[in-house]
Amino acid sequence: MNNRLPDSQHARLDGGASVPQHVAVIMDGNGRWAKARGLPRIAGHRKGVERVRDLVAVCGERGIRYLTLFAFSSENWRRPEQEVRLLLELFMTALEREVKKLHKNAIRFRVIGDIEGLGEPLVGAILAAQSLTAMNDKLHLTVAANYGGRWDIARAARALAERCARGELAASDITPASLEPYLSLHGVPEPDLFIRTGGEQRISNFLLWQLAYTELYFTPVLWPDFERKEFVLALESYAGRERRFGHTGEQVEAARHA
Ligand code: IPE
Ligand code: IPE
Ligand code: MG
């Protein structure tokens, strides 16, 4: 088999694992959920935190090792100032409330994104949560906050350019494999399944690099309504797919029986 494929892709071709190892989610539709009930948008965001709890629990039960959630994009600063402020406060409250429980459940918590932009005291709380849970290995829960896929790739490109400037690397030697170690999710297998709730069918500057071969699942269900059974539907949809990574269907079939 083509040995240029990353290990995670080999594994899928060979074994046909039906449970994704890594699920990435754009939790969208909180505002519309609130509006439909005559509530302020923040009420939808609050309800959304409960769904995160469910999702984390199901990942634990089903042996999903990596969960990456888009909580706040680099473009979300364009929202009304009050919504941004309330969202950051909610993030802080959720962290304060949940971190001990995450740690007790052996969950490693990380934030990717330009966290300095989130300001104190959130940065302090994030760093504390990250170091508390750093040695945990059951589920790797990553929250993307003040994150943008373009920001991530540009930052990696800058790191490579700096190495070139120092004479450590020739520009002509740059490959996808040499850029990857500088991305925020370095060391994490690429997402197998991407879920976006809320009906929009777009990536909105999430994990641009890592979603190259991810199975995409879009649902009109708004994030605050995305209960366990909805996640199970997404997992069932994933289990029924054939991932080919550029091969033919016959090659995949042969690998399955090898
Ligand atoms: C997603 O819900 C949460 C964040 C972007 C923070 P939205 O707030 O985007 O909800 P809609 O899309 O307006 O319904
Ligand atoms: C994407 O949702 C970002 C998050 C869920 C955090 P948005 O609601 O901001 O995306 P657009 O603006 O509709 O593309
Ligand atoms: Mg939205």
mmCIF file of C-alpha atoms and ligand atoms in Angstrom:
data_model
loop_
_atom_site.group_PDB
_atom_site.id
_atom_site.type_symbol
_atom_site.label_atom_id
_atom_site.label_comp_id
_atom_site.label_asym_id
_atom_site.label_seq_id
_atom_site.Cartn_x
_atom_site.Cartn_y
_atom_site.Cartn_z
ATOM 1 C CA MET A 1 0.000 0.000 0.000
ATOM 2 C CA ASN A 2 1.080 3.540 -0.629
ATOM 3 C CA ASN A 3 3.327 4.354 2.292
ATOM 4 C CA ARG A 4 2.903 8.094 1.827
ATOM 5 C CA LEU A 5 -0.401 7.908 3.693
ATOM 6 C CA PRO A 6 -0.328 8.983 7.336
ATOM 7 C CA ASP A 7 -0.763 6.125 9.827
ATOM 8 C CA SER A 8 -4.291 7.140 10.757
ATOM 9 C CA GLN A 9 -5.327 6.775 7.121
ATOM 10 C CA HIS A 10 -3.693 3.333 6.803
ATOM 11 C CA ALA A 11 -5.592 2.204 9.851
ATOM 12 C CA ARG A 12 -8.919 3.159 8.316
ATOM 13 C CA LEU A 13 -8.162 1.493 5.000
ATOM 14 C CA ASP A 14 -6.935 -1.717 6.607
ATOM 15 C CA GLY A 15 -9.363 -2.240 9.408
ATOM 16 C CA GLY A 16 -12.489 -0.321 8.545
ATOM 17 C CA ALA A 17 -12.811 1.173 12.050
ATOM 18 C CA SER A 18 -16.407 2.258 12.293
ATOM 19 C CA VAL A 19 -15.955 4.496 15.334
ATOM 20 C CA PRO A 20 -14.149 7.745 14.561
ATOM 21 C CA GLN A 21 -11.000 8.400 16.524
ATOM 22 C CA HIS A 22 -11.350 12.167 16.247
ATOM 23 C CA VAL A 23 -14.580 14.165 15.906
ATOM 24 C CA ALA A 24 -14.531 17.897 15.147
ATOM 25 C CA VAL A 25 -17.670 19.978 15.638
ATOM 26 C CA ILE A 26 -18.921 23.415 14.637
ATOM 27 C CA MET A 27 -21.565 24.025 17.271
ATOM 28 C CA ASP A 28 -23.847 26.374 15.374
ATOM 29 C CA GLY A 29 -27.414 27.590 15.781
ATOM 30 C CA ASN A 30 -27.475 28.861 19.381
ATOM 31 C CA GLY A 31 -28.709 32.315 18.390
ATOM 32 C CA ARG A 32 -31.558 30.973 16.249
ATOM 33 C CA TRP A 33 -32.551 28.534 18.986
ATOM 34 C CA ALA A 34 -32.876 31.423 21.457
ATOM 35 C CA LYS A 35 -34.630 33.708 19.003
ATOM 36 C CA ALA A 36 -37.265 31.066 18.248
ATOM 37 C CA ARG A 37 -38.108 31.102 21.979
ATOM 38 C CA GLY A 38 -38.078 34.870 22.348
ATOM 39 C CA LEU A 39 -34.938 34.624 24.486
ATOM 40 C CA PRO A 40 -31.684 36.613 24.291
ATOM 41 C CA ARG A 41 -28.957 34.954 22.171
ATOM 42 C CA ILE A 42 -26.872 34.215 25.252
ATOM 43 C CA ALA A 43 -29.605 31.848 26.478
ATOM 44 C CA GLY A 44 -28.868 29.705 23.417
ATOM 45 C CA HIS A 45 -25.151 29.746 24.155
ATOM 46 C CA ARG A 46 -25.871 28.707 27.746
ATOM 47 C CA LYS A 47 -28.015 25.815 26.599
ATOM 48 C CA GLY A 48 -25.214 24.901 24.202
ATOM 49 C CA VAL A 49 -22.835 24.264 27.104
ATOM 50 C CA GLU A 50 -25.152 21.464 28.277
ATOM 51 C CA ARG A 51 -24.839 19.791 24.882
ATOM 52 C CA VAL A 52 -21.042 19.914 25.181
ATOM 53 C CA ARG A 53 -21.379 17.926 28.407
ATOM 54 C CA ASP A 54 -23.483 15.273 26.611
ATOM 55 C CA LEU A 55 -21.028 15.075 23.748
ATOM 56 C CA VAL A 56 -18.052 14.589 26.050
ATOM 57 C CA ALA A 57 -19.933 11.827 27.874
ATOM 58 C CA VAL A 58 -20.807 9.962 24.669
ATOM 59 C CA CYS A 59 -17.191 10.209 23.464
ATOM 60 C CA GLY A 60 -16.087 8.599 26.733
ATOM 61 C CA GLU A 61 -18.659 5.819 26.408
ATOM 62 C CA ARG A 62 -17.834 5.039 22.805
ATOM 63 C CA GLY A 63 -14.080 5.250 23.029
ATOM 64 C CA ILE A 64 -13.704 8.334 20.849
ATOM 65 C CA ARG A 65 -10.260 9.648 21.775
ATOM 66 C CA TYR A 66 -10.268 13.193 20.386
ATOM 67 C CA LEU A 67 -12.993 15.817 20.364
ATOM 68 C CA THR A 68 -12.354 19.277 18.926
ATOM 69 C CA LEU A 69 -15.007 21.968 19.323
ATOM 70 C CA PHE A 70 -15.266 25.337 17.620
ATOM 71 C CA ALA A 71 -16.378 27.729 20.351
ATOM 72 C CA PHE A 72 -15.341 31.158 19.055
ATOM 73 C CA SER A 73 -13.875 32.011 15.671
ATOM 74 C CA SER A 74 -11.441 34.793 14.876
ATOM 75 C CA GLU A 75 -14.338 36.312 12.906
ATOM 76 C CA ASN A 76 -16.773 36.202 15.843
ATOM 77 C CA TRP A 77 -15.265 39.470 17.171
ATOM 78 C CA ARG A 78 -17.457 41.083 14.512
ATOM 79 C CA ARG A 79 -20.521 40.351 16.655
ATOM 80 C CA PRO A 80 -22.134 42.953 18.903
ATOM 81 C CA GLU A 81 -19.808 43.858 21.751
ATOM 82 C CA GLN A 82 -22.247 42.652 24.376
ATOM 83 C CA GLU A 83 -22.596 39.194 22.833
ATOM 84 C CA VAL A 84 -18.807 38.831 22.643
ATOM 85 C CA ARG A 85 -18.444 39.857 26.277
ATOM 86 C CA LEU A 86 -21.155 37.477 27.446
ATOM 87 C CA LEU A 87 -19.672 34.625 25.399
ATOM 88 C CA LEU A 88 -16.259 35.094 26.983
ATOM 89 C CA GLU A 89 -17.863 35.256 30.443
ATOM 90 C CA LEU A 90 -19.726 32.047 29.708
ATOM 91 C CA PHE A 91 -16.494 30.359 28.655
ATOM 92 C CA MET A 92 -14.930 31.443 31.938
ATOM 93 C CA THR A 93 -17.866 30.186 34.018
ATOM 94 C CA ALA A 94 -17.959 26.860 32.172
ATOM 95 C CA LEU A 95 -14.223 26.421 32.743
ATOM 96 C CA GLU A 96 -14.530 27.170 36.459
ATOM 97 C CA ARG A 97 -17.412 24.740 36.810
ATOM 98 C CA GLU A 98 -16.194 21.866 34.673
ATOM 99 C CA VAL A 99 -12.427 21.612 34.915
ATOM 100 C CA LYS A 100 -12.330 19.494 38.064
ATOM 101 C CA LYS A 101 -14.810 17.070 36.562
ATOM 102 C CA LEU A 102 -12.824 16.858 33.342
ATOM 103 C CA HIS A 103 -9.716 16.081 35.336
ATOM 104 C CA LYS A 104 -11.514 13.459 37.426
ATOM 105 C CA ASN A 105 -12.590 11.760 34.204
ATOM 106 C CA ALA A 106 -8.988 11.716 32.897
ATOM 107 C CA ILE A 107 -9.808 14.192 30.134
ATOM 108 C CA ARG A 108 -7.050 16.329 28.731
ATOM 109 C CA PHE A 109 -8.261 19.853 28.055
ATOM 110 C CA ARG A 110 -6.614 22.181 25.586
ATOM 111 C CA VAL A 111 -7.438 25.413 23.812
ATOM 112 C CA ILE A 112 -6.203 26.195 20.310
ATOM 113 C CA GLY A 113 -6.312 29.705 18.891
ATOM 114 C CA ASP A 114 -4.816 33.081 19.629
ATOM 115 C CA ILE A 115 -5.632 32.900 23.337
ATOM 116 C CA GLU A 116 -3.785 36.091 24.268
ATOM 117 C CA GLY A 117 -6.585 37.907 22.461
ATOM 118 C CA LEU A 118 -9.099 36.493 24.961
ATOM 119 C CA GLY A 119 -7.629 38.628 27.730
ATOM 120 C CA GLU A 120 -7.148 38.008 31.432
ATOM 121 C CA PRO A 121 -8.546 36.327 33.485
ATOM 122 C CA LEU A 122 -9.571 33.845 30.800
ATOM 123 C CA VAL A 123 -5.982 33.231 29.671
ATOM 124 C CA GLY A 124 -4.993 32.392 33.256
ATOM 125 C CA ALA A 125 -7.903 29.989 33.667
ATOM 126 C CA ILE A 126 -7.100 28.283 30.350
ATOM 127 C CA LEU A 127 -3.428 27.837 31.214
ATOM 128 C CA ALA A 128 -4.305 26.470 34.647
ATOM 129 C CA ALA A 129 -6.817 23.999 33.175
ATOM 130 C CA GLN A 130 -4.318 22.904 30.551
ATOM 131 C CA SER A 131 -1.570 22.231 33.049
ATOM 132 C CA LEU A 132 -3.918 20.482 35.509
ATOM 133 C CA THR A 133 -5.074 18.029 32.829
ATOM 134 C CA ALA A 134 -1.852 17.790 30.806
ATOM 135 C CA MET A 135 -1.072 14.202 31.785
ATOM 136 C CA ASN A 136 -4.579 12.848 31.126
ATOM 137 C CA ASP A 137 -5.074 10.549 28.200
ATOM 138 C CA LYS A 138 -8.625 9.196 28.098
ATOM 139 C CA LEU A 139 -10.219 11.856 25.922
ATOM 140 C CA HIS A 140 -8.416 14.797 24.381
ATOM 141 C CA LEU A 141 -10.882 17.668 24.461
ATOM 142 C CA THR A 142 -9.731 20.648 22.431
ATOM 143 C CA VAL A 143 -11.656 23.896 22.280
ATOM 144 C CA ALA A 144 -10.926 26.272 19.410
ATOM 145 C CA ALA A 145 -11.285 29.831 20.725
ATOM 146 C CA ASN A 146 -10.223 32.946 18.844
ATOM 147 C CA TYR A 147 -9.225 30.357 16.283
ATOM 148 C CA GLY A 148 -9.102 30.526 12.508
ATOM 149 C CA GLY A 149 -7.775 27.900 10.118
ATOM 150 C CA ARG A 150 -6.002 30.569 8.071
ATOM 151 C CA TRP A 151 -4.397 32.009 11.192
ATOM 152 C CA ASP A 152 -3.125 28.538 12.075
ATOM 153 C CA ILE A 153 -1.612 27.870 8.647
ATOM 154 C CA ALA A 154 -0.122 31.367 8.399
ATOM 155 C CA ARG A 155 1.495 30.946 11.812
ATOM 156 C CA ALA A 156 3.030 27.641 10.739
ATOM 157 C CA ALA A 157 4.270 29.238 7.506
ATOM 158 C CA ARG A 158 5.869 32.016 9.551
ATOM 159 C CA ALA A 159 7.675 29.492 11.744
ATOM 160 C CA LEU A 160 9.036 27.754 8.647
ATOM 161 C CA ALA A 161 10.080 31.082 7.134
ATOM 162 C CA GLU A 162 11.984 31.895 10.321
ATOM 163 C CA ARG A 163 13.822 28.588 10.091
ATOM 164 C CA CYS A 164 14.694 29.367 6.479
ATOM 165 C CA ALA A 165 15.952 32.806 7.493
ATOM 166 C CA ARG A 166 18.201 31.189 10.117
ATOM 167 C CA GLY A 167 19.562 28.877 7.440
ATOM 168 C CA GLU A 168 18.188 25.743 9.103
ATOM 169 C CA LEU A 169 15.934 24.837 6.222
ATOM 170 C CA ALA A 170 15.941 25.351 2.452
ATOM 171 C CA ALA A 171 12.686 26.746 1.061
ATOM 172 C CA SER A 172 12.803 24.068 -1.615
ATOM 173 C CA ASP A 173 12.629 21.379 1.108
ATOM 174 C CA ILE A 174 9.289 22.576 2.451
ATOM 175 C CA THR A 175 6.575 19.928 2.167
ATOM 176 C CA PRO A 176 3.187 19.404 3.844
ATOM 177 C CA ALA A 177 4.991 17.136 6.324
ATOM 178 C CA SER A 178 7.433 19.903 7.312
ATOM 179 C CA LEU A 179 4.625 22.403 7.899
ATOM 180 C CA GLU A 180 2.400 20.089 9.939
ATOM 181 C CA PRO A 181 4.487 20.150 13.168
ATOM 182 C CA TYR A 182 3.852 23.903 13.478
ATOM 183 C CA LEU A 183 0.064 23.620 13.374
ATOM 184 C CA SER A 184 -1.937 23.918 16.600
ATOM 185 C CA LEU A 185 -3.218 20.341 16.418
ATOM 186 C CA HIS A 186 0.194 18.805 15.843
ATOM 187 C CA GLY A 187 0.306 15.277 17.242
ATOM 188 C CA VAL A 188 -3.454 14.827 17.058
ATOM 189 C CA PRO A 189 -4.724 12.523 14.289
ATOM 190 C CA GLU A 190 -6.732 14.347 11.635
ATOM 191 C CA PRO A 191 -10.494 14.441 12.299
ATOM 192 C CA ASP A 192 -12.324 11.416 10.924
ATOM 193 C CA LEU A 193 -15.731 13.014 11.296
ATOM 194 C CA PHE A 194 -16.718 16.686 11.080
ATOM 195 C CA ILE A 195 -20.163 17.725 12.285
ATOM 196 C CA ARG A 196 -21.799 21.085 11.740
ATOM 197 C CA THR A 197 -25.167 21.728 13.327
ATOM 198 C CA GLY A 198 -27.488 24.613 12.539
ATOM 199 C CA GLY A 199 -28.045 23.966 8.834
ATOM 200 C CA GLU A 200 -25.189 25.918 7.241
ATOM 201 C CA GLN A 201 -22.967 23.850 4.980
ATOM 202 C CA ARG A 202 -19.641 25.619 5.290
ATOM 203 C CA ILE A 203 -16.350 25.352 7.163
ATOM 204 C CA SER A 204 -16.271 28.978 8.428
ATOM 205 C CA ASN A 205 -12.458 28.989 8.738
ATOM 206 C CA PHE A 206 -12.305 25.996 11.123
ATOM 207 C CA LEU A 207 -9.586 23.335 10.684
ATOM 208 C CA LEU A 208 -8.773 24.058 7.044
ATOM 209 C CA TRP A 209 -5.638 21.949 6.850
ATOM 210 C CA GLN A 210 -6.812 18.992 8.909
ATOM 211 C CA LEU A 211 -10.223 18.544 7.244
ATOM 212 C CA ALA A 212 -8.657 17.566 3.909
ATOM 213 C CA TYR A 213 -9.956 13.973 4.085
ATOM 214 C CA THR A 214 -12.505 14.224 6.881
ATOM 215 C CA GLU A 215 -16.032 12.877 6.411
ATOM 216 C CA LEU A 216 -18.458 15.811 6.562
ATOM 217 C CA TYR A 217 -21.836 15.652 8.297
ATOM 218 C CA PHE A 218 -24.271 18.561 8.224
ATOM 219 C CA THR A 219 -27.515 18.647 10.146
ATOM 220 C CA PRO A 220 -30.243 21.310 10.388
ATOM 221 C CA VAL A 221 -30.602 20.546 14.125
ATOM 222 C CA LEU A 222 -29.623 23.631 16.135
ATOM 223 C CA TRP A 223 -26.753 23.084 18.579
ATOM 224 C CA PRO A 224 -28.874 23.438 21.774
ATOM 225 C CA ASP A 225 -31.078 20.616 20.412
ATOM 226 C CA PHE A 226 -28.159 18.378 19.463
ATOM 227 C CA GLU A 227 -28.811 15.721 22.075
ATOM 228 C CA ARG A 228 -27.184 12.325 22.431
ATOM 229 C CA LYS A 229 -29.430 10.713 19.865
ATOM 230 C CA GLU A 230 -28.433 13.291 17.261
ATOM 231 C CA PHE A 231 -24.765 12.544 17.851
ATOM 232 C CA VAL A 232 -25.497 8.833 17.539
ATOM 233 C CA LEU A 233 -27.120 9.525 14.142
ATOM 234 C CA ALA A 234 -23.957 11.299 13.013
ATOM 235 C CA LEU A 235 -21.841 8.371 14.204
ATOM 236 C CA GLU A 236 -24.083 5.948 12.330
ATOM 237 C CA SER A 237 -23.759 8.006 9.173
ATOM 238 C CA TYR A 238 -19.976 7.893 9.584
ATOM 239 C CA ALA A 239 -19.939 4.128 10.136
ATOM 240 C CA GLY A 240 -21.684 3.621 6.794
ATOM 241 C CA ARG A 241 -19.127 5.513 4.737
ATOM 242 C CA GLU A 242 -16.266 4.203 2.676
ATOM 243 C CA ARG A 243 -13.099 6.271 2.961
ATOM 244 C CA ARG A 244 -10.849 5.910 -0.028
ATOM 245 C CA PHE A 245 -8.059 8.495 0.457
ATOM 246 C CA GLY A 246 -7.501 8.649 -3.286
ATOM 247 C CA HIS A 247 -7.561 4.864 -3.828
ATOM 248 C CA THR A 248 -10.208 2.995 -5.792
ATOM 249 C CA GLY A 249 -13.095 1.221 -4.116
ATOM 250 C CA GLU A 250 -11.540 -2.121 -5.172
ATOM 251 C CA GLN A 251 -8.278 -1.282 -3.409
ATOM 252 C CA VAL A 252 -10.166 -0.426 -0.237
ATOM 253 C CA GLU A 253 -12.052 -3.717 -0.453
ATOM 254 C CA ALA A 254 -8.804 -5.635 -0.922
ATOM 255 C CA ALA A 255 -7.198 -3.884 2.065
ATOM 256 C CA ARG A 256 -10.199 -4.838 4.183
ATOM 257 C CA HIS A 257 -9.712 -8.526 3.433
ATOM 258 C CA ALA A 258 -5.912 -8.469 3.582
HETATM 259 C C1 IPE B 1 -22.802 29.253 17.446
HETATM 260 O O1 IPE B 1 -24.110 29.722 17.447
HETATM 261 C C2 IPE B 1 -22.005 29.764 18.615
HETATM 262 C C3 IPE B 1 -20.979 30.756 18.274
HETATM 263 C C4 IPE B 1 -20.643 31.148 17.086
HETATM 264 C C5 IPE B 1 -20.266 31.338 19.374
HETATM 265 P P1 IPE B 1 -24.470 31.110 16.770
HETATM 266 O O2 IPE B 1 -24.393 32.174 17.795
HETATM 267 O O3 IPE B 1 -23.664 31.324 15.551
HETATM 268 O O4 IPE B 1 -25.995 30.844 16.394
HETATM 269 P P2 IPE B 1 -26.729 31.337 15.071
HETATM 270 O O5 IPE B 1 -25.957 30.796 13.905
HETATM 271 O O6 IPE B 1 -26.769 32.824 15.095
HETATM 272 O O7 IPE B 1 -28.089 30.711 15.196
HETATM 273 C C1 IPE B 2 -18.830 29.266 13.260
HETATM 274 O O1 IPE B 2 -20.117 29.720 13.423
HETATM 275 C C2 IPE B 2 -18.028 29.476 14.480
HETATM 276 C C3 IPE B 2 -18.475 28.792 15.696
HETATM 277 C C4 IPE B 2 -19.460 27.940 15.840
HETATM 278 C C5 IPE B 2 -17.735 29.126 16.856
HETATM 279 P P1 IPE B 2 -20.628 31.129 12.867
HETATM 280 O O2 IPE B 2 -22.064 31.182 13.163
HETATM 281 O O3 IPE B 2 -19.772 32.219 13.393
HETATM 282 O O4 IPE B 2 -20.347 30.969 11.297
HETATM 283 P P2 IPE B 2 -20.911 31.802 10.068
HETATM 284 O O5 IPE B 2 -20.614 33.243 10.349
HETATM 285 O O6 IPE B 2 -22.384 31.549 9.986
HETATM 286 O O7 IPE B 2 -20.177 31.254 8.877
HETATM 287 MG MG MG B 3 -23.942 30.834 13.584
#
